Amino acid sequence: MNCRVNLIELVILWIACGLQAVAQTATPVLATPAATSNLSFIDTSIENASPLYWELDEAGETQVYLLYDHERDSPNRAAGHWHFRVEGKPKANVRLVLNNFRNVWNGKTGVPVSEKSIAYISTDGKNWQVVNAKLLPPGDRVELNLELPDSGSLFVARLPPYRLSDLEQFQNEIREHPLVRFEEIGKTVQGRSLEIISIGKPTAPHRVFLRGRAHPWEPGGNWVIEGLVRRLLAGDADSLRFLTRFNVAILPLANKDGVAAGRTRFNMLGKDLNRNWDLPANEHLCPENYALEKWLERAIAEGRKPHMALELHNDESGKLHVSRPEGMDHQTYLGRMARFEELLREKTWFREGSTNASFKNAGTLGEGWLVRYGIPAAVHELNCNWIEGLQDYPSSKNWKLYGSQLCEVLETYFDENK
Ligand SMILES: [Zn+2]
C-alpha cells in the first residue's frame, strides 16, 4: 500500500515539475500597443520637464509614469511635479493618465494629489490656464483630458513653472539697479551658482530674509519673491518709504539642480533642503544649505542678523507654519507670528491661517533658525489648488500680487517691533 502511494506521489511530483518548467520557459505575454493615437509624442526636452516614461496601452490610452526622486538614508520618495509638452493631431482630444503618486513622506505613504488637484496648460509655455486633473481610483492616478490647439502642441504642468531661465531673466533685469546687490555664496551639488539678492539699504533698521524653492515642484515662492522685489523697486513714494524701514535678503531658488532636472523634492544627492536645520549643514551632501548657513553666520557676526525669515513653499493647505519647539519659551515668537498673521489677513489675500498649538517640525528652516539663531522664522506654504481670499486659482499674477502686498505687511510689522 505504502509503495503504491509513493508511486502516485512521484507521478504527481513529476507532472508538477514539468508544468513549472513549462511556466518558467514560456514567452511572457506583452500588451500590444495601440497602432494609432491622436498623440504623437510627449516631449521632455523642454526646460524643467519632469522625468517620466510613457506608453500607449491596449485600449489606446496614454499611460504616463512619473519618476520618483529619493531621499538618502530614508524610505522617503517623491513624484508630484509634472511638466511636459504634448504633441499630436491638431484639435484632437488626448487623454493622459498620470501614474506613480505613491509618495513616501516623513516615513509614511502619502499621495500628493486629491479631488482638489488641478493642472495647467499653455500653448506658448508662458501663459497658463487651469484644467481639471481628475483623481482616478484607487486615488493614486490622475486623468487629464486635453484638447490640442491648431498647432498640435500643448504644454502641460502641475503649476505655472518658474524655470532657471525665468530667474536669470529677472536677475538681469534688476542687476544694475542701485538698490540691488548680488553676492555669490556658494554652489549647488552640480556647480550652479547660488546668489543672495539684497534689496534696499544696508543701514535700514530692519532686515528680512526670504528663501524660495527648496522643493523643486513648488514654484509659488518664486512668483511671490518676484512680486515683492518689483514692488520694492517701483520707485514710487510707497516703495521708497518701505525701504527706509527694512531691507530684504533673498535666496530665490535654493534647489537649482532639482529645478533644472525637473525633480520634485530633494537635491541631487538625496537631501531635503528643508530638513536638518537643527544641525550644522553637511558641506558635501548639502552644499546649498551649507552656503546659506555660512552666509547667515557671517551676517550675524557682522551685526546684520535678520529680524525675520520666511521659507516659501507650496502645499494643499497654504498655512503659515508656526513651530513650538521643545525646551524654549515661545511667547515672544508666538506673539509676533500672531500679529504677522493678522497683518497678512488685513493687507493681503492670505486667509489660510496657521498651524495648531501642537505643531512642531524640527529640521525645517523655520524651526531651525528659531532654535539655533533666535530668528523669528516660519515656513510659509502657499495653497497649490485654490486662493481662498481671491476666490481664484493660483497663478503667477496672483502670487506676484501677494509678494507686492507683503511689503505693506512687513512695514507695519517692523514699525510695531522696534
Ligand atoms: Zn515644500
PDB file of C-alpha atoms in Angstrom, residues 216-409:
ATOM      1  CA  PRO A 216      11.583  71.990  -6.964  1.00  0.00           C
ATOM      2  CA  TRP A 217       7.901  71.212  -7.667  1.00  0.00           C
ATOM      3  CA  GLU A 218       6.837  74.353  -5.701  1.00  0.00           C
ATOM      4  CA  PRO A 219       7.257  77.484  -7.872  1.00  0.00           C
ATOM      5  CA  GLY A 220       4.831  79.686  -5.877  1.00  0.00           C
ATOM      6  CA  GLY A 221       7.572  81.239  -3.740  1.00  0.00           C
ATOM      7  CA  ASN A 222       9.479  82.371  -6.819  1.00  0.00           C
ATOM      8  CA  TRP A 223       6.486  84.295  -8.133  1.00  0.00           C
ATOM      9  CA  VAL A 224       5.917  85.832  -4.671  1.00  0.00           C
ATOM     10  CA  ILE A 225       9.581  86.883  -4.460  1.00  0.00           C
ATOM     11  CA  GLU A 226       9.425  88.448  -7.920  1.00  0.00           C
ATOM     12  CA  GLY A 227       6.271  90.387  -6.968  1.00  0.00           C
ATOM     13  CA  LEU A 228       7.870  91.633  -3.744  1.00  0.00           C
ATOM     14  CA  VAL A 229      11.092  92.744  -5.437  1.00  0.00           C
ATOM     15  CA  ARG A 230       9.235  94.515  -8.247  1.00  0.00           C
ATOM     16  CA  ARG A 231       7.124  96.377  -5.675  1.00  0.00           C
ATOM     17  CA  LEU A 232      10.186  97.429  -3.677  1.00  0.00           C
ATOM     18  CA  LEU A 233      11.910  98.713  -6.821  1.00  0.00           C
ATOM     19  CA  ALA A 234       8.863 100.503  -8.266  1.00  0.00           C
ATOM     20  CA  GLY A 235      10.383 103.900  -7.349  1.00  0.00           C
ATOM     21  CA  ASP A 236       7.124 105.430  -6.082  1.00  0.00           C
ATOM     22  CA  ALA A 237       6.623 107.092  -2.689  1.00  0.00           C
ATOM     23  CA  ASP A 238       5.414 103.874  -1.010  1.00  0.00           C
ATOM     24  CA  SER A 239       8.335 101.789  -2.188  1.00  0.00           C
ATOM     25  CA  LEU A 240      10.860 104.435  -1.114  1.00  0.00           C
ATOM     26  CA  ARG A 241       9.179 104.533   2.305  1.00  0.00           C
ATOM     27  CA  PHE A 242       9.242 100.705   2.612  1.00  0.00           C
ATOM     28  CA  LEU A 243      12.984 100.786   2.023  1.00  0.00           C
ATOM     29  CA  THR A 244      13.553 103.307   4.812  1.00  0.00           C
ATOM     30  CA  ARG A 245      12.019 100.713   7.191  1.00  0.00           C
ATOM     31  CA  PHE A 246      13.548  97.418   6.059  1.00  0.00           C
ATOM     32  CA  ASN A 247      15.831  95.700   3.588  1.00  0.00           C
ATOM     33  CA  VAL A 248      15.426  92.220   2.151  1.00  0.00           C
ATOM     34  CA  ALA A 249      17.920  89.422   1.539  1.00  0.00           C
ATOM     35  CA  ILE A 250      16.708  86.605  -0.703  1.00  0.00           C
ATOM     36  CA  LEU A 251      17.934  83.208  -1.779  1.00  0.00           C
ATOM     37  CA  PRO A 252      15.352  82.908  -4.553  1.00  0.00           C
ATOM     38  CA  LEU A 253      15.876  79.399  -5.853  1.00  0.00           C
ATOM     39  CA  ALA A 254      17.660  77.131  -3.394  1.00  0.00           C
ATOM     40  CA  ASN A 255      17.306  73.843  -5.281  1.00  0.00           C
ATOM     41  CA  LYS A 256      18.560  74.950  -8.712  1.00  0.00           C
ATOM     42  CA  ASP A 257      19.731  71.470  -9.719  1.00  0.00           C
ATOM     43  CA  GLY A 258      16.372  69.934  -8.850  1.00  0.00           C
ATOM     44  CA  VAL A 259      14.505  72.569 -10.864  1.00  0.00           C
ATOM     45  CA  ALA A 260      16.842  72.059 -13.835  1.00  0.00           C
ATOM     46  CA  ALA A 261      16.292  68.291 -13.676  1.00  0.00           C
ATOM     47  CA  GLY A 262      12.516  68.581 -13.226  1.00  0.00           C
ATOM     48  CA  ARG A 263      12.704  66.822  -9.855  1.00  0.00           C
ATOM     49  CA  THR A 264      10.078  67.003  -7.128  1.00  0.00           C
ATOM     50  CA  ARG A 265      11.685  67.405  -3.712  1.00  0.00           C
ATOM     51  CA  PHE A 266      15.332  66.518  -2.975  1.00  0.00           C
ATOM     52  CA  ASN A 267      18.719  67.834  -4.063  1.00  0.00           C
ATOM     53  CA  MET A 268      20.829  65.715  -6.413  1.00  0.00           C
ATOM     54  CA  LEU A 269      22.387  63.803  -3.509  1.00  0.00           C
ATOM     55  CA  GLY A 270      19.034  62.962  -1.956  1.00  0.00           C
ATOM     56  CA  LYS A 271      18.930  65.677   0.712  1.00  0.00           C
ATOM     57  CA  ASP A 272      15.797  67.642   1.577  1.00  0.00           C
ATOM     58  CA  LEU A 273      16.830  71.314   1.794  1.00  0.00           C
ATOM     59  CA  ASN A 274      14.051  71.998   4.288  1.00  0.00           C
ATOM     60  CA  ARG A 275      15.297  69.371   6.737  1.00  0.00           C
ATOM     61  CA  ASN A 276      18.281  69.005   9.091  1.00  0.00           C
ATOM     62  CA  TRP A 277      18.385  72.712  10.002  1.00  0.00           C
ATOM     63  CA  ASP A 278      18.553  71.597  13.653  1.00  0.00           C
ATOM     64  CA  LEU A 279      22.213  70.691  12.979  1.00  0.00           C
ATOM     65  CA  PRO A 280      25.114  72.265  11.057  1.00  0.00           C
ATOM     66  CA  ALA A 281      24.700  71.606   7.312  1.00  0.00           C
ATOM     67  CA  ASN A 282      26.731  68.886   5.605  1.00  0.00           C
ATOM     68  CA  GLU A 283      29.098  70.680   3.224  1.00  0.00           C
ATOM     69  CA  HIS A 284      29.344  67.790   0.748  1.00  0.00           C
ATOM     70  CA  LEU A 285      25.827  66.306   0.719  1.00  0.00           C
ATOM     71  CA  CYS A 286      24.003  69.583   1.110  1.00  0.00           C
ATOM     72  CA  PRO A 287      26.172  72.440  -0.242  1.00  0.00           C
ATOM     73  CA  GLU A 288      23.048  74.536  -0.907  1.00  0.00           C
ATOM     74  CA  ASN A 289      22.283  74.698   2.834  1.00  0.00           C
ATOM     75  CA  TYR A 290      25.941  74.884   3.867  1.00  0.00           C
ATOM     76  CA  ALA A 291      26.429  78.025   1.745  1.00  0.00           C
ATOM     77  CA  LEU A 292      23.331  79.643   3.233  1.00  0.00           C
ATOM     78  CA  GLU A 293      24.310  78.732   6.783  1.00  0.00           C
ATOM     79  CA  LYS A 294      27.767  80.280   6.310  1.00  0.00           C
ATOM     80  CA  TRP A 295      26.204  83.428   4.840  1.00  0.00           C
ATOM     81  CA  LEU A 296      23.846  83.670   7.820  1.00  0.00           C
ATOM     82  CA  GLU A 297      26.637  83.190  10.342  1.00  0.00           C
ATOM     83  CA  ARG A 298      28.713  85.890   8.596  1.00  0.00           C
ATOM     84  CA  ALA A 299      25.708  88.227   8.653  1.00  0.00           C
ATOM     85  CA  ILE A 300      25.182  87.596  12.373  1.00  0.00           C
ATOM     86  CA  ALA A 301      28.901  88.144  13.123  1.00  0.00           C
ATOM     87  CA  GLU A 302      28.763  91.459  11.252  1.00  0.00           C
ATOM     88  CA  GLY A 303      25.652  92.642  13.117  1.00  0.00           C
ATOM     89  CA  ARG A 304      23.240  92.007  10.229  1.00  0.00           C
ATOM     90  CA  LYS A 305      21.127  89.242  11.737  1.00  0.00           C
ATOM     91  CA  PRO A 306      17.694  89.059  10.040  1.00  0.00           C
ATOM     92  CA  HIS A 307      14.758  90.170  12.192  1.00  0.00           C
ATOM     93  CA  MET A 308      12.513  87.725  10.376  1.00  0.00           C
ATOM     94  CA  ALA A 309      12.894  84.802   7.960  1.00  0.00           C
ATOM     95  CA  LEU A 310      10.280  83.249   5.684  1.00  0.00           C
ATOM     96  CA  GLU A 311      10.747  79.934   3.899  1.00  0.00           C
ATOM     97  CA  LEU A 312       8.303  79.760   0.970  1.00  0.00           C
ATOM     98  CA  HIS A 313       6.629  76.525  -0.155  1.00  0.00           C
ATOM     99  CA  ASN A 314       3.547  75.103  -1.869  1.00  0.00           C
ATOM    100  CA  ASP A 315       1.152  72.505  -0.475  1.00  0.00           C
ATOM    101  CA  GLU A 316      -2.578  71.755  -0.445  1.00  0.00           C
ATOM    102  CA  SER A 317      -3.243  73.821   2.745  1.00  0.00           C
ATOM    103  CA  GLY A 318      -1.339  77.079   2.333  1.00  0.00           C
ATOM    104  CA  LYS A 319      -0.775  77.738   6.046  1.00  0.00           C
ATOM    105  CA  LEU A 320       1.816  79.709   7.965  1.00  0.00           C
ATOM    106  CA  HIS A 321       3.797  77.079   9.913  1.00  0.00           C
ATOM    107  CA  VAL A 322       4.397  78.376  13.412  1.00  0.00           C
ATOM    108  CA  SER A 323       6.550  75.855  15.307  1.00  0.00           C
ATOM    109  CA  ARG A 324       6.635  75.337  19.050  1.00  0.00           C
ATOM    110  CA  PRO A 325       9.948  73.547  19.596  1.00  0.00           C
ATOM    111  CA  GLU A 326      10.606  71.716  22.886  1.00  0.00           C
ATOM    112  CA  GLY A 327      12.513  73.405  25.671  1.00  0.00           C
ATOM    113  CA  MET A 328      12.154  77.071  24.752  1.00  0.00           C
ATOM    114  CA  ASP A 329       9.938  79.956  25.742  1.00  0.00           C
ATOM    115  CA  HIS A 330       7.768  80.638  22.705  1.00  0.00           C
ATOM    116  CA  GLN A 331       5.742  83.563  23.971  1.00  0.00           C
ATOM    117  CA  THR A 332       7.557  86.416  22.217  1.00  0.00           C
ATOM    118  CA  TYR A 333       7.818  84.428  18.981  1.00  0.00           C
ATOM    119  CA  LEU A 334       4.164  83.315  19.080  1.00  0.00           C
ATOM    120  CA  GLY A 335       3.029  86.880  19.752  1.00  0.00           C
ATOM    121  CA  ARG A 336       5.000  88.150  16.754  1.00  0.00           C
ATOM    122  CA  MET A 337       3.735  85.406  14.471  1.00  0.00           C
ATOM    123  CA  ALA A 338       0.150  86.012  15.583  1.00  0.00           C
ATOM    124  CA  ARG A 339       0.495  89.706  14.729  1.00  0.00           C
ATOM    125  CA  PHE A 340       2.180  88.843  11.426  1.00  0.00           C
ATOM    126  CA  GLU A 341      -0.738  86.570  10.541  1.00  0.00           C
ATOM    127  CA  GLU A 342      -3.235  89.314  11.451  1.00  0.00           C
ATOM    128  CA  LEU A 343      -1.426  91.705   9.134  1.00  0.00           C
ATOM    129  CA  LEU A 344      -1.367  89.110   6.344  1.00  0.00           C
ATOM    130  CA  ARG A 345      -5.138  88.774   6.641  1.00  0.00           C
ATOM    131  CA  GLU A 346      -5.583  92.552   6.741  1.00  0.00           C
ATOM    132  CA  LYS A 347      -3.264  93.608   3.927  1.00  0.00           C
ATOM    133  CA  THR A 348      -3.008  90.602   1.570  1.00  0.00           C
ATOM    134  CA  TRP A 349      -5.247  87.873   0.157  1.00  0.00           C
ATOM    135  CA  PHE A 350      -3.995  85.413   2.816  1.00  0.00           C
ATOM    136  CA  ARG A 351      -6.887  83.585   4.571  1.00  0.00           C
ATOM    137  CA  GLU A 352      -5.459  80.100   5.082  1.00  0.00           C
ATOM    138  CA  GLY A 353      -4.416  80.510   8.728  1.00  0.00           C
ATOM    139  CA  SER A 354      -1.598  78.987  10.747  1.00  0.00           C
ATOM    140  CA  THR A 355      -0.716  75.615  12.246  1.00  0.00           C
ATOM    141  CA  ASN A 356      -2.261  74.454  15.525  1.00  0.00           C
ATOM    142  CA  ALA A 357      -0.845  74.676  19.055  1.00  0.00           C
ATOM    143  CA  SER A 358       0.812  71.248  18.951  1.00  0.00           C
ATOM    144  CA  PHE A 359       2.706  71.876  15.712  1.00  0.00           C
ATOM    145  CA  LYS A 360       6.444  71.404  15.570  1.00  0.00           C
ATOM    146  CA  ASN A 361       8.684  70.321  12.722  1.00  0.00           C
ATOM    147  CA  ALA A 362      12.313  70.121  13.822  1.00  0.00           C
ATOM    148  CA  GLY A 363      14.721  70.443  10.965  1.00  0.00           C
ATOM    149  CA  THR A 364      12.768  72.905   8.851  1.00  0.00           C
ATOM    150  CA  LEU A 365      14.460  76.215   8.190  1.00  0.00           C
ATOM    151  CA  GLY A 366      11.659  77.895  10.168  1.00  0.00           C
ATOM    152  CA  GLU A 367      12.220  75.916  13.357  1.00  0.00           C
ATOM    153  CA  GLY A 368      15.984  75.501  12.907  1.00  0.00           C
ATOM    154  CA  TRP A 369      16.688  79.230  12.578  1.00  0.00           C
ATOM    155  CA  LEU A 370      14.419  79.974  15.526  1.00  0.00           C
ATOM    156  CA  VAL A 371      16.119  77.429  17.801  1.00  0.00           C
ATOM    157  CA  ARG A 372      19.733  77.837  16.687  1.00  0.00           C
ATOM    158  CA  TYR A 373      19.889  81.565  15.926  1.00  0.00           C
ATOM    159  CA  GLY A 374      16.879  83.048  17.752  1.00  0.00           C
ATOM    160  CA  ILE A 375      15.442  84.415  14.493  1.00  0.00           C
ATOM    161  CA  PRO A 376      11.630  84.644  14.270  1.00  0.00           C
ATOM    162  CA  ALA A 377      11.257  82.350  11.271  1.00  0.00           C
ATOM    163  CA  ALA A 378       8.442  80.374   9.687  1.00  0.00           C
ATOM    164  CA  VAL A 379       7.695  78.140   6.753  1.00  0.00           C
ATOM    165  CA  HIS A 380       5.008  79.833   4.682  1.00  0.00           C
ATOM    166  CA  GLU A 381       3.081  77.408   2.477  1.00  0.00           C
ATOM    167  CA  LEU A 382       1.076  78.673  -0.493  1.00  0.00           C
ATOM    168  CA  ASN A 383      -2.003  76.679  -1.440  1.00  0.00           C
ATOM    169  CA  CYS A 384      -1.361  74.978  -4.798  1.00  0.00           C
ATOM    170  CA  ASN A 385      -5.041  74.475  -5.710  1.00  0.00           C
ATOM    171  CA  TRP A 386      -7.072  77.494  -4.651  1.00  0.00           C
ATOM    172  CA  ILE A 387      -6.695  81.037  -3.273  1.00  0.00           C
ATOM    173  CA  GLU A 388      -9.482  81.492  -0.774  1.00  0.00           C
ATOM    174  CA  GLY A 389      -9.035  85.253  -0.359  1.00  0.00           C
ATOM    175  CA  LEU A 390      -9.358  85.868  -4.103  1.00  0.00           C
ATOM    176  CA  GLN A 391     -11.767  83.009  -4.866  1.00  0.00           C
ATOM    177  CA  ASP A 392      -9.437  82.167  -7.712  1.00  0.00           C
ATOM    178  CA  TYR A 393      -6.862  79.624  -8.796  1.00  0.00           C
ATOM    179  CA  PRO A 394      -3.159  80.129  -8.157  1.00  0.00           C
ATOM    180  CA  SER A 395      -1.363  81.931 -10.975  1.00  0.00           C
ATOM    181  CA  SER A 396       1.839  83.854 -11.476  1.00  0.00           C
ATOM    182  CA  LYS A 397      -0.234  87.053 -11.399  1.00  0.00           C
ATOM    183  CA  ASN A 398      -1.945  86.202  -8.090  1.00  0.00           C
ATOM    184  CA  TRP A 399       1.305  85.111  -6.444  1.00  0.00           C
ATOM    185  CA  LYS A 400       3.128  88.249  -7.646  1.00  0.00           C
ATOM    186  CA  LEU A 401       0.269  90.294  -6.197  1.00  0.00           C
ATOM    187  CA  TYR A 402       0.824  88.549  -2.857  1.00  0.00           C
ATOM    188  CA  GLY A 403       4.519  89.442  -2.969  1.00  0.00           C
ATOM    189  CA  SER A 404       3.708  93.098  -3.579  1.00  0.00           C
ATOM    190  CA  GLN A 405       1.163  93.080  -0.739  1.00  0.00           C
ATOM    191  CA  LEU A 406       3.764  91.628   1.643  1.00  0.00           C
ATOM    192  CA  CYS A 407       5.696  94.920   1.562  1.00  0.00           C
ATOM    193  CA  GLU A 408       2.993  96.732   3.495  1.00  0.00           C
ATOM    194  CA  VAL A 409       2.717  93.824   5.954  1.00  0.00           C
TER     195      VAL A 409
END
